[in-house]
CSV table of C-alpha atoms and ligand atoms in Angstrom, one decimal:
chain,number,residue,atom,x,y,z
A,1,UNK,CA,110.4,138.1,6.9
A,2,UNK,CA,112.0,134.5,7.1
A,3,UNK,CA,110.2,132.1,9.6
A,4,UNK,CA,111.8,129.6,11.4
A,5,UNK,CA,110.4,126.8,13.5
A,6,UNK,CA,110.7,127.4,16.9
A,7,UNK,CA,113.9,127.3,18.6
A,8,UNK,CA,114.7,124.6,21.2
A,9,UNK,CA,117.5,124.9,23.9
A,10,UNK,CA,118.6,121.9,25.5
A,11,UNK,CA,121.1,123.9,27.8
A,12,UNK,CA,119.6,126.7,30.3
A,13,UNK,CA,120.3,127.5,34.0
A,14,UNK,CA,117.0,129.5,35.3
A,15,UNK,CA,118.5,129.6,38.8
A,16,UNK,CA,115.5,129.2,40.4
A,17,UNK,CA,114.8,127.6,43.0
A,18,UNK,CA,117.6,129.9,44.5
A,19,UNK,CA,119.8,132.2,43.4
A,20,UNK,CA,116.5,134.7,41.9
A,21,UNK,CA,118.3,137.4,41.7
A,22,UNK,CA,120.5,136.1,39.0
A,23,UNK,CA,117.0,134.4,37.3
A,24,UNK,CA,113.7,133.1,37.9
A,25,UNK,CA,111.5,131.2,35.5
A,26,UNK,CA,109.8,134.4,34.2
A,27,UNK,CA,113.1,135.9,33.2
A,28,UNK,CA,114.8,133.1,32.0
A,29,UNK,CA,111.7,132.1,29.3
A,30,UNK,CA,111.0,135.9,28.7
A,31,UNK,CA,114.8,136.0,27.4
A,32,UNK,CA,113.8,132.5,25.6
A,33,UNK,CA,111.7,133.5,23.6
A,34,UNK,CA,112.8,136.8,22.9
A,35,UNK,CA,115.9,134.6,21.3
A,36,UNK,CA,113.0,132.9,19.5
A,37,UNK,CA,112.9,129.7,21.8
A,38,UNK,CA,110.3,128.1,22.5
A,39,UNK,CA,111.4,125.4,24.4
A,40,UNK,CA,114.0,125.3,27.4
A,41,UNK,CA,115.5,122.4,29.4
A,42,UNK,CA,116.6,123.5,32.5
A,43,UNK,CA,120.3,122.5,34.8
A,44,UNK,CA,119.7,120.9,38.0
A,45,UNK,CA,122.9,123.1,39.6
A,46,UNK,CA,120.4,125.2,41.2
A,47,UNK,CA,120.1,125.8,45.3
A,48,UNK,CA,119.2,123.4,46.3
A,49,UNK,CA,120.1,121.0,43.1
A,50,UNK,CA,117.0,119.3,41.5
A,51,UNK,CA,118.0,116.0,42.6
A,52,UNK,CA,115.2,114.2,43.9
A,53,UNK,CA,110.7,114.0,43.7
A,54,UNK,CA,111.1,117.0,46.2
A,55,UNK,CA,113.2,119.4,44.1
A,56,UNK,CA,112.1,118.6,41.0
A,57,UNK,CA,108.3,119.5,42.1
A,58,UNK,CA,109.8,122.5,43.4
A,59,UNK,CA,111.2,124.1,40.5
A,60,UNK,CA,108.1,122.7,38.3
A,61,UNK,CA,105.8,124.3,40.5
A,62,UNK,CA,107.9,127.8,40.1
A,63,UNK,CA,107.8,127.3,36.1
A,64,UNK,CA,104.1,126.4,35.7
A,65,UNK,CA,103.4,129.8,37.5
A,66,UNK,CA,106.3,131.6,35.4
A,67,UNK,CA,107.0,130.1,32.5
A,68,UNK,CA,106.3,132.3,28.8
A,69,UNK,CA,107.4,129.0,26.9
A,70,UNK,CA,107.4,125.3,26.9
A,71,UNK,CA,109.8,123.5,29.5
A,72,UNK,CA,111.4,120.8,31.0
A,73,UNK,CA,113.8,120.2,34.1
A,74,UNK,CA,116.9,117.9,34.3
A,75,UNK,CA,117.4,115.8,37.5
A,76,UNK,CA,120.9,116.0,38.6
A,77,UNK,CA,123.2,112.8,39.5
A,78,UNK,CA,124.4,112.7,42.8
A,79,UNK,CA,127.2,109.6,44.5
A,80,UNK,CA,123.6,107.9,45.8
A,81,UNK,CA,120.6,109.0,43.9
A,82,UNK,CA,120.9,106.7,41.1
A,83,UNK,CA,118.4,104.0,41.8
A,84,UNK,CA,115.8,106.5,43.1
A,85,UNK,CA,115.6,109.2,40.7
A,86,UNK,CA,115.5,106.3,37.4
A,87,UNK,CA,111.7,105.8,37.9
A,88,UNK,CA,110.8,109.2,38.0
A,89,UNK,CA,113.1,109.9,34.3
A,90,UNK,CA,109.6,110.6,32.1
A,91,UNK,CA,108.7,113.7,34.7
A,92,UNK,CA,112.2,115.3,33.8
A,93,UNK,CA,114.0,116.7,30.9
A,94,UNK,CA,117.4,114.2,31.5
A,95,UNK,CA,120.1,113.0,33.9
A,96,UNK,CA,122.6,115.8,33.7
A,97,UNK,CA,125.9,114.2,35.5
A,98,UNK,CA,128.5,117.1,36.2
A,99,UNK,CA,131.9,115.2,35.6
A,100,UNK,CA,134.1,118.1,36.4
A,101,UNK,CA,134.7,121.0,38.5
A,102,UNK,CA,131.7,124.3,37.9
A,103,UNK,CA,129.7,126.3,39.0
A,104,UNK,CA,127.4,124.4,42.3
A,105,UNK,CA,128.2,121.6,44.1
A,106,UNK,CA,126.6,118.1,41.7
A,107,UNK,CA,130.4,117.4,40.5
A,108,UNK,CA,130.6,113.6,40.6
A,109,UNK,CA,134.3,112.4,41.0
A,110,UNK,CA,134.1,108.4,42.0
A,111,UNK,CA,133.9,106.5,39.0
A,112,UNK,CA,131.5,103.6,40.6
A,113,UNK,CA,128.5,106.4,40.9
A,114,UNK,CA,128.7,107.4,37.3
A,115,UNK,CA,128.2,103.2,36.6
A,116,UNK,CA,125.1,103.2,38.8
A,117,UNK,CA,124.0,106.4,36.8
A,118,UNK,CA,124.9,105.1,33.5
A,119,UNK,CA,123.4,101.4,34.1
A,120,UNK,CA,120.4,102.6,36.0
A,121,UNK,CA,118.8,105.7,33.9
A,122,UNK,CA,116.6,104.3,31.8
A,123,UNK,CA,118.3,103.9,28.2
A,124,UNK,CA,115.4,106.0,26.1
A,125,UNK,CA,116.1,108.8,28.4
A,126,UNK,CA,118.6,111.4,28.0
A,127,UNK,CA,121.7,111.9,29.5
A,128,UNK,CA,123.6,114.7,29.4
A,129,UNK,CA,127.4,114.5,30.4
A,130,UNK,CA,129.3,118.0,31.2
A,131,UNK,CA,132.9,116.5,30.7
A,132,UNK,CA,136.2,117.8,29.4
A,133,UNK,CA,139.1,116.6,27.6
A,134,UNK,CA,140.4,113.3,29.5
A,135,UNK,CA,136.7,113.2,31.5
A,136,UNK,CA,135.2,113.4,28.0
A,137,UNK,CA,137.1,109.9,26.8
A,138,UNK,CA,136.1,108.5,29.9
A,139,UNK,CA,132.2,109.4,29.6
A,140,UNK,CA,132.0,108.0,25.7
A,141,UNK,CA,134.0,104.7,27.3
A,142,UNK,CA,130.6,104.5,29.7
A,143,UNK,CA,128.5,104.4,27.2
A,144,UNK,CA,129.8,102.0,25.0
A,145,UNK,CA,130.2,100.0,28.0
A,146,UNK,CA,126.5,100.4,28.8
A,147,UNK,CA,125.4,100.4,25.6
A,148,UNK,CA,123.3,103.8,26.0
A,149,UNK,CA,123.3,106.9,24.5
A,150,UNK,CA,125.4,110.3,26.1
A,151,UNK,CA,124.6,114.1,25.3
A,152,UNK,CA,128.0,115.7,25.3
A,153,UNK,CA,127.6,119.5,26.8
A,154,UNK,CA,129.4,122.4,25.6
A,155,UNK,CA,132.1,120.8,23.3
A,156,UNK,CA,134.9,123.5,23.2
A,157,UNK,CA,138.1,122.1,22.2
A,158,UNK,CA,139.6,120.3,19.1
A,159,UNK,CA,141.2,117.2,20.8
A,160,UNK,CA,137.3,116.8,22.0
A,161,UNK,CA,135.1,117.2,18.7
A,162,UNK,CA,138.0,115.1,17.1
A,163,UNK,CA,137.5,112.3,19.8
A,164,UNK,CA,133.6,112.4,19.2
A,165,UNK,CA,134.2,112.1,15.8
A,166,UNK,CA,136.3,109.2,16.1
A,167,UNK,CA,133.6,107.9,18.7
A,168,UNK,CA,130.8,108.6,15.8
A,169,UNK,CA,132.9,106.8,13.1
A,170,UNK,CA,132.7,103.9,15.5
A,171,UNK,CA,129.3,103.7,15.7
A,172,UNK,CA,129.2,104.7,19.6
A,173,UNK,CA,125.9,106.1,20.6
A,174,UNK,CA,127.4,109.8,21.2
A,175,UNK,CA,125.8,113.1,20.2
A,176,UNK,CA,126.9,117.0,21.4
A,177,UNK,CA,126.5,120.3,21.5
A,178,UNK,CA,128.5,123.6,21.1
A,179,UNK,CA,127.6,127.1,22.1
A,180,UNK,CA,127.9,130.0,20.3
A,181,UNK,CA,130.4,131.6,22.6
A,182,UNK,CA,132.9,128.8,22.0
A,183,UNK,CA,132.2,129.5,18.2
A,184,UNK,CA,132.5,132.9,18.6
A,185,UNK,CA,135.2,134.1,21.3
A,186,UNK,CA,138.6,132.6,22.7
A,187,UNK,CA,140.7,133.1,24.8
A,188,UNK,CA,142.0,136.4,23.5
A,189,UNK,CA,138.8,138.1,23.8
A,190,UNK,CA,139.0,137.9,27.8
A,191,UNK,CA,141.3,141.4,27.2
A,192,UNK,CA,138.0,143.6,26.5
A,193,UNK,CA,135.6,141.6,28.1
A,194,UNK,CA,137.1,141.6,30.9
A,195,UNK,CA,139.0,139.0,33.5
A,196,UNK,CA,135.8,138.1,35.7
A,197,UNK,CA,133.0,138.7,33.1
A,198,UNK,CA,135.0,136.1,30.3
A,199,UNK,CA,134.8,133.3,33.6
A,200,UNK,CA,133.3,130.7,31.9
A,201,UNK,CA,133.4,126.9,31.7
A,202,UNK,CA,134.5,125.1,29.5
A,203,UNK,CA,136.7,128.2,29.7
A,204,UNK,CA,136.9,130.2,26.1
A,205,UNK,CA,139.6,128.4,24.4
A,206,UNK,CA,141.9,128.8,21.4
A,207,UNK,CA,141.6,129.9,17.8
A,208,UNK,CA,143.0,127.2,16.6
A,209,UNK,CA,139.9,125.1,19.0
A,210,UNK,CA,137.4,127.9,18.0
A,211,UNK,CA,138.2,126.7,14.5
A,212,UNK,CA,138.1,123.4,15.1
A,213,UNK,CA,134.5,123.7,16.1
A,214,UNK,CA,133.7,125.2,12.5
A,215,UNK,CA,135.9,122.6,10.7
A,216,UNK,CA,133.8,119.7,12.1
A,217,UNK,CA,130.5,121.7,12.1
A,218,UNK,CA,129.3,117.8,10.4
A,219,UNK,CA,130.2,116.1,13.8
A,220,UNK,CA,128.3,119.0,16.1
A,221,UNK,CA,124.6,118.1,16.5
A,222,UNK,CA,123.3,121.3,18.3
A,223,UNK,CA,123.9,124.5,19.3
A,224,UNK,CA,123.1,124.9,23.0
A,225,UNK,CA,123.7,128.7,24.9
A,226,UNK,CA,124.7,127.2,28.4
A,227,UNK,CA,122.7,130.4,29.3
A,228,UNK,CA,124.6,130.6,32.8
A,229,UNK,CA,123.6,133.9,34.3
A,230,UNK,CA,125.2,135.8,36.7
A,231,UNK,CA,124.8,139.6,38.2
A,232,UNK,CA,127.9,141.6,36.9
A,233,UNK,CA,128.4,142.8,40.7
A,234,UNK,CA,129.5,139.0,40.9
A,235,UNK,CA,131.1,139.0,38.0
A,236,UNK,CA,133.1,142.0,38.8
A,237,UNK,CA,134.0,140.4,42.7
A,238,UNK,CA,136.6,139.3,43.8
A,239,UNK,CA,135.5,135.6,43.2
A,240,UNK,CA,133.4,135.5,39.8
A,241,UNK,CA,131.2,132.9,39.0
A,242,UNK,CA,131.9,131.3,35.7
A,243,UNK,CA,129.1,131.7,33.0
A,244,UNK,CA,127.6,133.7,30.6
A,245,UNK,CA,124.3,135.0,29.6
A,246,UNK,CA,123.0,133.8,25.7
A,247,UNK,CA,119.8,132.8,25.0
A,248,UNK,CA,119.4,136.4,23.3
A,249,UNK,CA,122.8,136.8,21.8
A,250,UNK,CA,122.7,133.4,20.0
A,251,UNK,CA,120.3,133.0,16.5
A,252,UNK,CA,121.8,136.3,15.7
A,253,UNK,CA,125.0,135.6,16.1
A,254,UNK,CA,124.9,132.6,14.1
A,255,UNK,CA,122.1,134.1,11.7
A,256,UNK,CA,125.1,136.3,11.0
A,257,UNK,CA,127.3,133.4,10.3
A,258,UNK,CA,124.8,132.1,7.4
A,259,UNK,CA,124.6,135.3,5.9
A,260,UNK,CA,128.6,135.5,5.9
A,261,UNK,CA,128.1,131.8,4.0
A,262,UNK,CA,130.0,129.9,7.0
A,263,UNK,CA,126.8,128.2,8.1
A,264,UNK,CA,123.2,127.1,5.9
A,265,UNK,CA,120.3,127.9,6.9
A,266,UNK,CA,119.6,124.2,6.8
A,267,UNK,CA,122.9,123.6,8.9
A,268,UNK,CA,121.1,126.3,12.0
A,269,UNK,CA,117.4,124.5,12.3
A,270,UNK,CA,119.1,121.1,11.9
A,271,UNK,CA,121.1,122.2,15.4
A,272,UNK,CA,118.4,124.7,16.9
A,273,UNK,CA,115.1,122.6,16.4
A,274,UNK,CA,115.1,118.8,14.5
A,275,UNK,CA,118.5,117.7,16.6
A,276,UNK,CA,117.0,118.7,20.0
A,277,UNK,CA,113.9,117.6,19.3
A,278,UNK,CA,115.5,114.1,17.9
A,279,UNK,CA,117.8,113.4,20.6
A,280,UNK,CA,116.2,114.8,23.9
A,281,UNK,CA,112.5,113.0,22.6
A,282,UNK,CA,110.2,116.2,22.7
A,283,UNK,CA,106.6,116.9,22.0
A,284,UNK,CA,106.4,118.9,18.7
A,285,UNK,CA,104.6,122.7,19.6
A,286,UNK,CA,101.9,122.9,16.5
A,287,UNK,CA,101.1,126.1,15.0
A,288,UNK,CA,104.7,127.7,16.6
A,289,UNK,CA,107.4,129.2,14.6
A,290,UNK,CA,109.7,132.7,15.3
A,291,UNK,CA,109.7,135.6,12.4
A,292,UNK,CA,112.8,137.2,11.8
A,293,UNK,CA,114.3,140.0,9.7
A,294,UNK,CA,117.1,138.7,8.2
A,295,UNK,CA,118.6,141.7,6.9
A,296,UNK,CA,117.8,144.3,10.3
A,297,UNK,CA,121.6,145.4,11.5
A,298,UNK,CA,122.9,145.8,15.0
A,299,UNK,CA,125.4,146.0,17.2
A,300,UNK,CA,125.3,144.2,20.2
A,301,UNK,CA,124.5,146.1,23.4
A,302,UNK,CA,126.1,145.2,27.2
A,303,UNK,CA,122.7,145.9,28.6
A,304,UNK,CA,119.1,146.2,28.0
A,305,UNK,CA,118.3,142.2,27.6
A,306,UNK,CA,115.1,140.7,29.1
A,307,UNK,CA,117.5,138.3,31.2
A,308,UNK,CA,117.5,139.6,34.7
A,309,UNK,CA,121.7,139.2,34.8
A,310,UNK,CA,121.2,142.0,32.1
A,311,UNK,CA,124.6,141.7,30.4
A,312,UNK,CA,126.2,140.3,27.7
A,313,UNK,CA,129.9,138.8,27.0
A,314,UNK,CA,129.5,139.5,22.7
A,315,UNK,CA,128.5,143.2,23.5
A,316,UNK,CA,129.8,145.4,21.0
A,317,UNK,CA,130.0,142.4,18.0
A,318,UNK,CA,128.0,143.3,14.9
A,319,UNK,CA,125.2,141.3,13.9
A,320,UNK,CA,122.7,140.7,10.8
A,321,UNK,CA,119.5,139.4,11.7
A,322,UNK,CA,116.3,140.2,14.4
A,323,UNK,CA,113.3,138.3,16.1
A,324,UNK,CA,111.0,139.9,15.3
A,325,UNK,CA,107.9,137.7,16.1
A,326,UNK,CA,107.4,134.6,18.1
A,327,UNK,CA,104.0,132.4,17.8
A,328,UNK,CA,103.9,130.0,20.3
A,329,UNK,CA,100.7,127.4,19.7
A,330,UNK,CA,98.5,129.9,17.5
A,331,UNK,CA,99.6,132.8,19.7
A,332,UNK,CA,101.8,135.6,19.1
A,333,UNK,CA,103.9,135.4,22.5
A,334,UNK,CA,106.8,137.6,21.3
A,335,UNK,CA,106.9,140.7,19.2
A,336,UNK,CA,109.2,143.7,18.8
A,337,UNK,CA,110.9,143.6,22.1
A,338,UNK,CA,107.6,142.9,24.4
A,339,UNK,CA,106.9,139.6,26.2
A,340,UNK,CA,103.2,139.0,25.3
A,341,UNK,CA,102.7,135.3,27.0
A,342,UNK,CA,101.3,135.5,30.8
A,343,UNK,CA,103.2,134.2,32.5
A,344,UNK,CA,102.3,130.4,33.4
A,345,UNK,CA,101.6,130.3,29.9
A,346,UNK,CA,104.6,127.7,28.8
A,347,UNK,CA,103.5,124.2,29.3
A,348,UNK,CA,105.5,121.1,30.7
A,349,UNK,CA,107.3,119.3,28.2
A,350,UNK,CA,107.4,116.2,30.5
A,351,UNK,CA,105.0,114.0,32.5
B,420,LIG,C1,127.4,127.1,34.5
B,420,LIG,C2,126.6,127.8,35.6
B,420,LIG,O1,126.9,129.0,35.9
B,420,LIG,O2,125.7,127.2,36.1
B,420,LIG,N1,128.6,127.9,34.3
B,420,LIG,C3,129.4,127.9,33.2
B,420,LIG,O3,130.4,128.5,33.2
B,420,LIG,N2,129.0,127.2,32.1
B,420,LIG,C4,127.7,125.7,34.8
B,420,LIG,C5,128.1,124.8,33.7
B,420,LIG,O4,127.3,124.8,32.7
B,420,LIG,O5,129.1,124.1,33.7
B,421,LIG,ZN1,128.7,122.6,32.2
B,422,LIG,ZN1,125.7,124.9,31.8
């Protein structure tokens, strides 16, 4: 057995308040920690979007009656909550500003909000940037020009994690993340999975991007799933929602890439636990760690997950590598497929 310290994801969308049929807090941390997290920080693109005292209480209230593992929840920036929502930053996991066009309504186009955001959100508190390409240059320009520190979501093309490490080699306060489907599928996989089901954004990319990502693995601080679930009746409609499940595909996908030597095992808890924790200023969880057999074999199944959108976009990929155990504070909360934390058991990681 090889024990890890327990996984952190800085990049989750429970969907609840709202859309519970995709998610809710029970299985959104039930699917954590059968991934072997033990600590989630929620999106604020939820329905309504956590964007205020009132929302935020409402989705914390729903997770200290759901949660199986530790928590926090990101406020969302809006064009006129900037001056309100800054007092309230310990209570919440970050400022998550949505800089281009995804799934929900929080995209923030005029240039003069993302100043109030960036000058008013208190510097020692994260914040969290999804922005592409061009949008990308423009959010590293803010926070040189504010002199604060931006969380880059979802890095997924070359041009991108070349930028931020030109931005790094500056000495600009910029960190990221990249999730395993942008490490591990492009834009030719969207044949089998499927042309709704491979929706995604950032959409799945190139090989030469996909490679990209590896080649400047130094430059990539963590590995974040974007766990974005959807039904597969949506994802099937006419009009499928982008995002993909992953907070179970992802340690063994990339426990697989360490065993194939393309990753240490040094590299994976730097970007799964000591990064997160660094950057995003969370409590350590004492006596917690996750068991896994490295050498267990499987392949990938579309269904059967603990996530309630019960699919998967990596289905049919081989892996090497199983959670087997997951002690969360002295407790075993996780073993051999079955969710053993009540639920209500995860604690706040805020406030
Ligand atoms: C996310 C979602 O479904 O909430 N979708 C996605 O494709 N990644 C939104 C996001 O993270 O941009
Ligand atoms: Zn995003
Ligand atoms: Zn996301």
């Amino acid at each position: 057995m090889l024990r890890l310290p327990g996984l952190i994801d800085p990049h989750v969308h429970v969907r609840e308040p709202g859309a519970t049929h995709k998610e809710d807090w029970g299985t959104a941390t039930a699917a954590a920690l059968a991934g072997g997290f033990t600590a989630i920080l929620a999106m604020p693109n939820t329905a309504p979007p956590i964007t205020d005292e009132a929302t935020l209480h409402i989705a914390l209230q729903a997770a200290a009656a759901k949660a199986h593992c530790d928590y926090a929840q990101y406020f969302g920036a809006t064009a006129n909550n900037a001056a309100s929502i800054a007092p309230l930053a310990s209570q919440a996991a970050g400022l998550k500003m949505y800089l281009n066009q995804t799934y929900g309504s929080l995209r923030l186009d005029d240039m003069t909000a993302w100043h109030e955001h960036f000058r008013r959100w208190p510097a020692h508190a994260p914040l969290v940037a999804h922005a592409e390409r061009h949008t990308l240059a423009a959010a590293i320009l803010f926070a040189a020009l504010h002199r604060r520190p931006v969380h880059i979501a979802h890095v997924s093309h070359r041009e991108e994690i070349l930028l931020i490490r030109a931005a790094k080699a500056h000495g600009l306060p910029v960190t990221c993340e990249v999730t395993p489907h942008h490490l591990f599928l492009t834009a030719a996989d969207a044949a089998h999975i499927g042309p709704g089901r491979s929706e995604v954004r950032p959409v799945l990319a190139s090989e030469a991007d996909r490679q990209a990502l590896w080649d400047n693995l130094d430059v990539i601080d963590c590995f974040a799933t974007d766990h974005a679930p959807h039904t597969l009746a949506e994802k099937d409609s006419d009009n499928p929602p982008p995002g993909f499940p992953g907070l179970e595909t992802a340690l063994p996908l990339l426990l697989t890439a360490v065993q194939q030597g393309r990753l240490s095992m040094e590299d994976l808890i730097a970007r799964m636990h000591t990064n997160p924790r660094r950057i995003f200023g969370l409590p350590s969880q004492p006596e917690t760690w996750v068991e896994v057999d490295p050498d267990a074999r499987w392949e990938i199944p579309l269904q059967g997950w603990h996530t309630r959108a019960n699919w998967s976009p990596f289905a049919g990929m081989q892996v090497q590598g199983q959670v087997r155990r997951v002690v969360l504070r002295g407790k075993v909360v996780y073993e051999d497929g079955k969710v053993l934390a009540s639920p209500g058991a995860g604690r706040p990681l805020r406030g």
